[in-house]
Each structure stands twice: as structure tokens, then as C-alpha cells.
Short mmCIF file of C-alpha atoms and ligand atoms in Angstrom, two decimals:
data_model
loop_
_atom_site.label_atom_id
_atom_site.label_comp_id
_atom_site.label_asym_id
_atom_site.label_seq_id
_atom_site.Cartn_x
_atom_site.Cartn_y
_atom_site.Cartn_z
CA MET A 1 116.83 87.06 88.42
CA ILE A 2 116.31 90.15 90.54
CA LYS A 3 113.14 90.02 92.72
CA VAL A 4 111.25 93.05 93.76
CA ALA A 5 108.50 93.86 96.27
CA VAL A 6 106.24 96.90 95.93
CA LEU A 7 104.89 98.44 99.10
CA GLY A 8 101.56 100.13 98.33
CA TYR A 9 99.44 99.38 95.21
CA GLY A 10 98.00 102.82 94.84
CA THR A 11 98.60 105.21 91.95
CA VAL A 12 102.45 105.13 91.92
CA GLY A 13 102.84 101.55 93.18
CA SER A 14 100.50 100.16 90.47
CA GLY A 15 102.45 102.24 87.92
CA VAL A 16 105.71 100.76 89.07
CA VAL A 17 104.40 97.25 88.64
CA GLU A 18 103.06 98.26 85.13
CA VAL A 19 106.37 99.68 84.00
CA LEU A 20 108.31 96.65 85.33
CA GLN A 21 105.95 94.24 83.69
CA ASP A 22 105.20 96.03 80.38
CA ASN A 23 108.92 96.92 79.67
CA ARG A 24 110.17 93.68 81.25
CA GLU A 25 112.18 92.54 78.22
CA LEU A 26 113.52 95.89 77.40
CA ILE A 27 114.71 96.38 81.04
CA ALA A 28 116.18 92.85 81.20
CA GLY A 29 118.10 93.73 77.94
CA ARG A 30 119.55 96.86 79.50
CA LEU A 31 120.36 95.38 82.89
CA GLY A 32 121.48 91.97 81.55
CA GLU A 33 119.19 90.39 84.15
CA ASP A 34 115.47 89.78 84.41
CA ILE A 35 113.55 91.64 87.06
CA GLU A 36 110.38 90.10 88.44
CA VAL A 37 107.79 91.51 90.81
CA LYS A 38 107.38 88.89 93.53
CA TYR A 39 105.07 90.68 95.97
CA ILE A 40 102.80 93.66 96.29
CA LEU A 41 101.99 94.72 99.88
CA ASP A 42 98.67 96.36 100.46
CA LEU A 43 95.90 96.28 103.03
CA ARG A 44 93.36 95.82 100.37
CA ASP A 45 92.68 92.81 98.07
CA PHE A 46 92.44 93.40 94.31
CA PRO A 47 89.99 90.81 92.95
CA GLY A 48 90.28 90.49 89.23
CA ASP A 49 93.58 92.41 88.97
CA LYS A 50 96.04 90.53 86.92
CA ASN A 51 98.43 90.79 89.83
CA GLU A 52 95.98 89.70 92.48
CA SER A 53 98.03 86.59 93.35
CA LEU A 54 101.13 88.76 94.24
CA VAL A 55 99.22 90.81 96.90
CA VAL A 56 100.24 90.07 100.53
CA HIS A 57 99.05 91.83 103.63
CA ASP A 58 101.90 91.06 106.10
CA VAL A 59 105.11 92.90 105.54
CA LYS A 60 106.94 90.07 107.23
CA THR A 61 106.44 87.86 104.22
CA ILE A 62 108.59 90.24 102.30
CA MET A 63 111.21 91.03 104.89
CA ASP A 64 111.63 87.27 105.76
CA ASP A 65 112.02 86.23 102.08
CA PRO A 66 115.72 86.17 101.23
CA GLU A 67 114.84 86.12 97.52
CA VAL A 68 113.59 89.70 97.65
CA ASP A 69 116.46 91.98 96.63
CA ILE A 70 114.71 95.28 96.22
CA VAL A 71 111.84 96.96 97.90
CA CYS A 72 109.91 99.89 96.25
CA GLU A 73 108.25 102.03 98.92
CA THR A 74 105.34 103.83 97.30
CA MET A 75 103.10 104.06 100.36
CA GLY A 76 103.75 107.65 101.32
CA GLY A 77 103.74 109.07 104.89
CA VAL A 78 106.40 108.87 107.52
CA GLY A 79 104.86 106.14 109.79
CA ALA A 80 104.77 102.63 108.39
CA ALA A 81 106.83 103.61 105.38
CA TYR A 82 109.65 104.66 107.68
CA GLU A 83 109.44 101.46 109.73
CA PHE A 84 109.31 99.20 106.66
CA THR A 85 112.15 101.07 104.94
CA LYS A 86 114.35 100.55 108.00
CA SER A 87 113.42 96.87 108.22
CA ALA A 88 114.20 96.30 104.54
CA LEU A 89 117.58 98.13 104.74
CA THR A 90 118.54 96.32 108.00
CA ALA A 91 117.78 92.90 106.15
CA GLY A 92 120.18 94.04 103.46
CA LYS A 93 117.38 94.71 100.90
CA SER A 94 117.97 97.91 98.81
CA VAL A 95 115.07 100.39 98.81
CA CYS A 96 113.77 103.03 96.41
CA THR A 97 110.98 105.44 96.93
CA SER A 98 108.83 108.24 95.66
CA ASN A 99 108.08 109.45 99.19
CA LYS A 100 109.49 112.97 99.44
CA GLU A 101 108.24 113.47 102.94
CA LEU A 102 110.10 110.53 104.25
CA VAL A 103 113.28 111.34 102.13
CA GLU A 104 113.29 114.89 103.42
CA LYS A 105 112.89 113.92 107.06
CA HIS A 106 115.07 110.78 107.24
CA GLY A 107 117.07 110.69 103.99
CA ALA A 108 120.54 111.12 105.64
CA GLU A 109 119.73 108.50 108.30
CA LEU A 110 118.41 105.93 105.78
CA LEU A 111 121.37 106.42 103.50
CA LYS A 112 123.65 105.64 106.45
CA LEU A 113 121.63 102.54 107.38
CA ALA A 114 121.83 101.30 103.81
CA SER A 115 125.52 101.81 103.76
CA GLU A 116 126.02 100.04 107.11
CA ASN A 117 124.10 96.99 105.70
CA GLY A 118 125.73 96.79 102.29
CA CYS A 119 122.71 97.96 100.33
CA ASN A 120 121.45 101.09 98.77
CA TYR A 121 118.63 103.74 99.23
CA GLN A 122 117.49 105.64 96.11
CA PHE A 123 114.75 108.38 95.72
CA GLU A 124 114.85 109.74 92.18
CA ALA A 125 110.98 110.09 92.13
CA SER A 126 110.85 112.12 95.25
CA VAL A 127 111.64 115.37 93.41
CA GLY A 128 110.27 116.37 90.01
CA GLY A 129 108.32 113.22 89.43
CA GLY A 130 109.75 111.78 86.17
CA ILE A 131 112.48 114.37 85.69
CA PRO A 132 115.86 112.89 86.16
CA ILE A 133 117.50 115.24 88.72
CA ILE A 134 118.66 113.35 91.78
CA ARG A 135 120.87 110.85 89.84
CA VAL A 136 122.10 113.77 87.70
CA ILE A 137 123.28 115.59 90.73
CA ASN A 138 124.97 112.47 92.27
CA THR A 139 126.64 111.36 89.14
CA SER A 140 126.75 113.56 86.03
CA LEU A 141 127.30 116.79 88.15
CA ALA A 142 129.78 115.18 90.53
CA PRO A 143 132.71 117.23 89.21
CA GLU A 144 130.74 120.54 89.83
CA ARG A 145 130.51 122.76 92.84
CA ILE A 146 126.83 123.52 92.48
CA ASP A 147 126.31 127.25 93.23
CA SER A 148 122.57 127.43 92.71
CA ILE A 149 119.47 125.39 92.21
CA LYS A 150 116.22 127.10 91.04
CA GLY A 151 113.17 125.03 90.40
CA ILE A 152 109.57 125.10 89.50
CA LEU A 153 108.88 122.04 91.63
CA ASN A 154 105.13 122.05 91.95
CA GLY A 155 102.78 121.42 89.10
CA THR A 156 99.62 122.47 90.82
CA THR A 157 100.88 126.00 91.57
CA ASN A 158 102.47 126.33 88.20
CA TYR A 159 99.17 125.48 86.58
CA ILE A 160 97.36 128.09 88.67
CA LEU A 161 99.93 130.84 88.02
CA THR A 162 99.90 130.04 84.28
CA LYS A 163 96.14 130.36 84.10
CA MET A 164 96.05 133.47 86.22
CA ALA A 165 98.59 135.03 83.79
CA ASP A 166 96.87 133.82 80.59
CA GLU A 167 93.28 134.49 81.66
CA GLY A 168 93.58 137.36 84.02
CA ALA A 169 91.51 135.30 86.46
CA ASP A 170 91.76 135.48 90.25
CA TYR A 171 93.36 132.88 92.43
CA ALA A 172 90.08 131.45 93.90
CA SER A 173 88.44 130.82 90.52
CA VAL A 174 91.53 129.29 88.96
CA LEU A 175 91.96 127.04 91.97
CA LYS A 176 88.40 125.79 91.66
CA GLN A 177 88.89 125.14 87.93
CA ALA A 178 92.13 123.21 88.71
CA GLN A 179 90.36 121.13 91.34
CA ASP A 180 87.48 120.35 88.86
CA LEU A 181 90.00 119.18 86.34
CA GLY A 182 91.79 117.04 88.88
CA TYR A 183 95.06 119.22 88.76
CA ALA A 184 94.63 120.33 92.37
CA GLU A 185 93.70 118.45 95.48
CA ARG A 186 90.37 119.03 97.25
CA ASN A 187 92.67 120.19 100.16
CA PRO A 188 95.26 122.10 98.21
CA GLU A 189 97.27 123.52 101.14
CA ALA A 190 100.42 121.43 100.78
CA ASP A 191 100.75 122.68 97.16
CA VAL A 192 99.50 126.34 97.31
CA GLU A 193 101.25 127.25 100.56
CA GLY A 194 104.56 126.00 99.09
CA HIS A 195 105.15 123.10 101.51
CA ASP A 196 105.46 120.44 98.73
CA ALA A 197 108.07 122.58 96.90
CA GLY A 198 109.78 123.25 100.23
CA ARG A 199 110.24 119.46 100.85
CA LYS A 200 111.71 119.07 97.38
CA ILE A 201 114.16 121.91 97.57
CA ALA A 202 115.25 120.70 101.08
CA ILE A 203 116.19 117.31 99.39
CA LEU A 204 117.98 119.02 96.48
CA ALA A 205 119.81 121.49 98.87
CA SER A 206 120.94 118.49 101.00
CA LEU A 207 122.48 116.92 97.91
CA MET A 208 123.95 120.17 96.80
CA THR A 209 125.75 120.64 100.11
CA GLY A 210 126.24 116.94 101.05
CA LYS A 211 124.73 117.96 104.41
CA ASP A 212 121.31 117.94 105.94
CA VAL A 213 118.89 120.71 105.03
CA ALA A 214 115.67 120.45 106.96
CA TYR A 215 112.40 121.55 105.48
CA ASP A 216 111.47 123.10 108.88
CA ASP A 217 114.45 125.45 108.58
CA ILE A 218 113.39 126.83 105.16
CA TYR A 219 111.37 129.96 104.66
CA ILE A 220 108.24 129.21 102.61
CA GLU A 221 105.76 131.54 101.02
CA GLY A 222 103.09 130.03 98.79
CA ILE A 223 100.95 131.70 96.04
CA THR A 224 97.68 132.50 97.84
CA ALA A 225 98.47 136.18 98.08
CA VAL A 226 99.24 136.77 94.41
CA GLU A 227 96.57 138.92 92.76
CA PRO A 228 95.55 139.52 89.20
CA VAL A 229 97.07 143.00 89.20
CA ASP A 230 100.49 141.49 90.05
CA PHE A 231 100.35 139.75 86.59
CA LYS A 232 99.54 143.14 84.86
CA PHE A 233 102.72 144.61 86.41
CA ALA A 234 104.67 141.49 85.52
CA ASP A 235 103.62 141.70 82.01
CA ARG A 236 104.69 145.43 81.78
CA LEU A 237 108.13 144.36 83.20
CA GLY A 238 108.37 141.60 80.59
CA ARG A 239 108.15 138.96 83.29
CA ARG A 240 106.10 135.90 84.39
CA ILE A 241 105.23 134.98 88.03
CA LYS A 242 106.49 131.65 89.10
CA LEU A 243 106.69 129.81 92.43
CA ILE A 244 110.41 129.37 92.58
CA ALA A 245 112.13 126.96 95.06
CA ARG A 246 115.80 128.12 95.48
CA ALA A 247 119.02 127.06 97.02
CA ASP A 248 121.90 129.47 96.55
CA ARG A 249 125.45 129.09 97.74
CA ASN A 250 126.61 132.21 99.59
CA ASP A 251 130.19 131.16 100.18
CA ASP A 252 132.12 128.11 101.16
CA VAL A 253 130.11 127.74 104.36
CA ALA A 254 126.53 128.87 103.98
CA ILE A 255 123.57 128.48 101.64
CA THR A 256 120.23 130.24 101.42
CA ALA A 257 117.19 128.12 100.67
CA PHE A 258 113.63 129.19 100.36
CA VAL A 259 110.44 129.05 98.36
CA ALA A 260 108.53 132.16 97.18
CA PRO A 261 106.77 133.63 94.23
CA HIS A 262 109.17 135.47 91.91
CA MET A 263 108.83 137.63 88.84
CA ILE A 264 111.22 136.23 86.28
CA PRO A 265 112.03 137.47 82.78
CA LYS A 266 109.90 135.80 80.03
CA ASP A 267 113.13 134.67 78.33
CA HIS A 268 114.59 133.22 81.52
CA PRO A 269 114.99 129.43 81.04
CA LEU A 270 112.27 128.98 83.67
CA GLY A 271 110.01 131.61 82.15
CA GLY A 272 108.57 129.31 79.58
CA VAL A 273 107.83 126.49 82.02
CA ASN A 274 104.10 126.45 82.06
CA ASP A 275 101.00 124.49 83.08
CA VAL A 276 101.64 121.40 85.22
CA PHE A 277 105.32 121.06 84.05
CA ASN A 278 108.24 121.26 86.42
CA ALA A 279 111.86 122.24 85.68
CA VAL A 280 115.13 122.48 87.62
CA LEU A 281 117.88 124.87 86.64
CA VAL A 282 121.24 123.90 88.19
CA THR A 283 124.27 126.17 87.96
CA GLY A 284 127.56 124.53 88.34
CA ASN A 285 130.95 126.42 88.78
CA MET A 286 132.42 124.62 85.67
CA LEU A 287 129.43 123.62 83.62
CA GLY A 288 127.30 126.81 84.06
CA ASP A 289 123.62 126.37 83.57
CA ALA A 290 121.90 123.09 82.92
CA MET A 291 118.10 122.68 82.96
CA PHE A 292 115.93 119.64 83.35
CA TYR A 293 112.26 119.83 82.29
CA GLY A 294 109.38 117.36 82.32
CA LYS A 295 106.25 115.98 84.07
CA GLY A 296 106.66 116.56 87.82
CA ALA A 297 103.72 114.21 88.69
CA GLY A 298 101.51 111.56 87.16
CA LYS A 299 101.32 107.83 87.61
CA LEU A 300 103.69 106.57 84.79
CA ALA A 301 106.08 109.50 84.89
CA THR A 302 106.69 109.05 88.57
CA ALA A 303 106.65 105.21 88.24
CA SER A 304 109.25 105.41 85.59
CA ALA A 305 111.61 107.34 87.94
CA VAL A 306 111.10 104.68 90.54
CA VAL A 307 111.91 101.98 88.05
CA SER A 308 115.08 103.75 87.01
CA ASP A 309 116.11 103.34 90.68
CA VAL A 310 115.22 99.68 90.59
CA ILE A 311 117.39 99.14 87.62
CA ASP A 312 120.27 101.03 89.26
CA LEU A 313 119.80 99.02 92.45
CA GLY A 314 119.83 95.75 90.40
CA ARG A 315 123.01 96.93 88.58
CA ALA A 316 124.63 97.81 92.06
CA LYS A 317 123.69 94.42 93.44
CA LEU A 318 125.05 92.40 90.44
CA ALA A 319 128.35 94.45 90.71
CA GLY A 320 128.40 94.48 94.55
CA ILE A 321 128.78 98.28 94.68
CA SER A 322 127.39 101.26 96.51
CA LEU A 323 125.58 103.94 94.49
CA PRO A 324 126.94 107.44 94.88
CA CYS A 325 125.03 109.82 97.16
CA VAL A 326 126.63 112.16 99.66
CA TRP A 327 124.18 113.31 102.25
CA SER A 328 125.48 113.29 105.80
CA GLU A 329 123.49 113.85 109.03
CA ASP A 330 125.55 116.98 109.78
CA LYS A 331 123.41 120.13 109.53
CA ALA A 332 124.12 122.40 106.59
CA VAL A 333 124.68 126.15 107.46
CA LEU A 334 121.68 128.17 106.32
CA ARG A 335 121.77 131.84 106.16
CA ALA A 336 118.39 133.58 106.66
CA HIS A 337 116.57 134.22 103.40
CA ASP A 338 115.92 137.91 104.31
CA GLU A 339 119.55 138.90 104.76
CA LYS A 340 120.58 138.39 101.14
CA LYS A 341 120.50 141.44 98.95
CA GLU A 342 118.08 140.96 96.03
CA SER A 343 115.74 142.90 93.79
CA PHE A 344 112.07 143.34 94.53
CA PHE A 345 108.92 144.52 92.80
CA VAL A 346 106.74 146.45 95.28
CA ARG A 347 103.29 148.04 94.78
CA THR A 348 100.99 150.23 96.80
CA ALA A 349 97.80 152.20 96.29
CA SER A 350 98.80 155.18 94.00
CA VAL A 351 97.54 157.68 96.60
CA ASP A 352 100.23 156.29 98.99
CA ALA A 353 103.00 156.12 96.32
CA ASP A 354 104.91 159.19 97.43
CA LYS A 355 104.98 157.99 100.99
CA LEU A 356 106.48 154.71 99.95
CA ALA A 357 108.95 156.25 97.62
CA SER A 358 110.19 158.63 100.33
CA VAL A 359 111.19 155.82 102.63
CA ILE A 360 112.80 153.72 99.91
CA PRO A 361 115.13 156.09 98.17
CA GLY A 362 116.38 153.63 95.57
CA ALA A 363 112.83 152.72 94.31
CA THR A 364 112.35 153.10 90.60
CA LYS A 365 108.72 153.69 89.51
CA VAL A 366 107.76 151.25 86.80
CA ALA A 367 104.09 151.55 86.06
CA ASP A 368 100.54 152.20 87.26
CA ALA A 369 97.74 149.66 87.13
CA ASP A 370 94.33 149.38 88.68
CA GLY A 371 94.91 152.22 91.15
CA GLN A 372 98.21 150.78 92.22
CA THR A 373 101.74 152.15 91.56
CA GLY A 374 104.57 149.60 91.15
CA TYR A 375 108.25 150.15 91.86
CA VAL A 376 111.39 148.14 91.42
CA VAL A 377 113.93 148.10 94.34
CA ASP A 378 117.39 146.79 93.72
CA ASP A 379 120.21 145.57 95.95
CA ILE A 380 118.21 145.42 99.17
CA SER A 381 117.68 142.64 101.67
CA GLU A 382 114.08 141.75 102.51
CA LYS A 383 114.86 142.62 106.16
CA GLU A 384 115.80 146.22 105.13
CA LEU A 385 112.87 146.39 102.76
CA ASN A 386 110.37 145.21 105.34
CA GLY A 387 111.84 147.89 107.81
CA ALA A 388 111.30 150.64 105.22
CA ILE A 389 107.74 149.48 104.41
CA GLU A 390 106.92 149.47 108.09
CA ARG A 391 108.19 153.02 108.45
CA SER A 392 106.14 154.19 105.48
CA GLY A 393 102.99 153.05 107.29
CA VAL A 394 101.34 152.17 103.93
CA CYS A 395 100.03 148.84 102.73
CA VAL A 396 102.57 147.25 100.31
CA ARG A 397 102.72 144.08 98.46
CA LYS A 398 106.07 142.75 97.27
CA ILE A 399 107.31 139.95 94.92
CA ARG A 400 110.98 139.07 94.40
CA LEU A 401 112.61 139.55 91.09
CA ALA A 402 114.95 136.92 89.70
N1 LIG B 501 101.23 117.71 94.20
C1 LIG B 501 102.52 117.78 93.52
C2 LIG B 501 102.37 118.83 92.44
C3 LIG B 501 102.84 116.47 92.91
O1 LIG B 501 101.41 119.47 92.20
O2 LIG B 501 103.42 119.07 91.73
C4 LIG B 501 103.49 115.53 93.84
O3 LIG B 501 104.71 116.03 94.39
#
């Protein structure tokens, strides 16, 4: 019998308990061992809940109980969650989590602590909700040198961009609609400014390099400046606008990692990923492209990913093995996002178009829309492009092409 404690009985935590209990027989059949939820840690009581008797308020009850093999941290935040995770790992209890903020900030350190204490730390649910991607990188893609990861890693922004494209609506009205439907938070900043996607690509880039990529070192641009006219130009270019989180290998030493809106071809694998769905496109040097698509959020999708970790942790315990995950505390070498040569869409007021074209000689005019003229500029770094735009003295909006 494997005994589990769940820290936090909120949306994800209650989902984890539900998956473990409702699929108990099926999971036991696959693992060859029964898994039981022994404790649920929460500050609150849950009168009338069928698991009311499992609720404890003191984390010591869990840490001091040698019967607890696995701890699921579904509390969120980097305060108590960090302390409790360290206590569990130090006590030799394996931990799994959905907490991307904690994983991004302390992943390498917690993996090391787990290894020093003969247990494991897993975080499948921290990126892409229910989409299997962490385990895939750590196991199925182990023979590959991963050259690039491109992801639509945030459902809220993907929903907003999909609606703006399909309905021609502006950002503010679509955001309000998304909030009313419960697809966007009342305070949407972490999503719309790209921070959530930034944390997720920092985790994926760390696994891609085996070294630490910090969210604080990643350039992040959200979707708040994208306007309806940009979708008109995108349509004329046969493209969709998506918030793409990217990690690209430059050479044997450095990678570039950033988050920004991109215009991508409609027939690009990520071009058809709409509404709240997420997807991750991984390019390996032997395999080529492989894409993983699904629900990036939601109670049971995220809980299912946490429970996939519980099963792996149970299997590792029974076999007495460490689970594969290479993520050292050494810093990965990051090249600035604006030094890499890329292609861009740029637009300016049509009255200023000649001025802009005169300072960017390679600019190819693509269309006019709503008093704006759009150009495509190839093979230029953002730094060079910004310099040219500044020299032109005109107001320009730009979006990367991918
Ligand atoms: N707020 C996130 C999203 C889900 O909109 O995708 C949790 O990471």
C-alpha cells in the first residue's frame, strides 16, 4: 500500500483526491499496488465532504508519519509550499506538484534535495496542465538534442486571441467576455502580460538544456498591445496571431528564450490551436517535430497530470529507483532575444509609410488596412529593427513572424 498526503484542498487538490479515489482500482491494477489518500492538509474544515475525516491542519502530522510515502503539493505560492516541500523531501517523502512558480524558482534545488534524500520530485502538471510534456522530455525524448520548443502555454490569452481573430473584436471587450465566462481571472495580469507562459517556458528551457533558466532572465511581451487591425493584416498574410513561448538552441552553448505574440502561418502545427487549448511543439535533432496538444488548465485535467506523477513516484518507490530529470543549478547561457535574426511584420500609418520604408531597405509592402500600411522585414534582429524604427521617427507596431 502506498500512502499519499495532499497539501491544499482547493481546485487542483480536490481534483487529485477525486482522481485517486474514483480511479483507485484502475490505478492499482496498473501500478500493482493500492494507493490510498491518508491526509489532506488545509486550513479549512470541510463539513459534509466525504473526505472530511482525512483533513488535518498541522503539517507535522504528515511529515512525522512514516507511513506517508508521497506528498502532492497543490497549495500554490512559494512560501509555505516551498518549506513543506523541503520538509517532505528531507524526510525522504517523494513530492509532486502543479505549482509552476515554485518549480520555476526552486526546481533545480528541490531535485537535488530529493536526490540527496533518496526520493523524487515531479512536476508534470506545472506546464500545460493535463498535457504530458515534462515526462516526455525526460524520458521519450531522452535520445534527442532538443533544438527548439515552441508553445501555446496559456489558455486565457489563446482564448482572447482566438476571439479577437474570429469576431474582429478589440482586446478590452474580449477580455471582459472571457472574465464573464470564467476563462480569465478578475486580475488577468499574469496571463495577459505573458508571465504565466514565461514561467512555463523557463521550466521547459531548463529541461531542454539540463541547466537553470530563470524566468527573470527571459524577455516577456504579452498580448495587451495587439489590435484588431493586426488580425486583418494577419489574415491577408494567411496567418494567425498567437502568444508563443519559445526556447531555441543557437549553438552548443547558448539558447534564446522569450515570450511574445507571433504571426504564424494558418497551416503551422500551432496555427490550429484555438480557444483555451494549449500545445507544445518540440523539435529534436533526430526525431524532427513532435507536438503535444490538450487542456492546459482545469481541475481534472491538471489533477490527472499530478496523479500521473503519483503513480510514477509509487513505481519508483517500489523499485527503489530515481526518476530521470536532468536540471542542474548551473545557469544556462542565454543569448538576448533581440540579437537573433528573424522576420517581422511592421505597420505604420499609411501617410508615414514612405518614411518607414526608406530606413528599412529590405521591407516588402504587403497590404493596406484601416489607414495603416503593413510590411514584412526578413533576416533582421529586433535590435537592428528597433534602431531603424527610431531613425524613421514614425510610430510603428511590430509582431514577429514564425
Ligand atoms: N491561467 C493559466 C492559463 C492556467 O490561462 O492557461 C494555469 O497555468
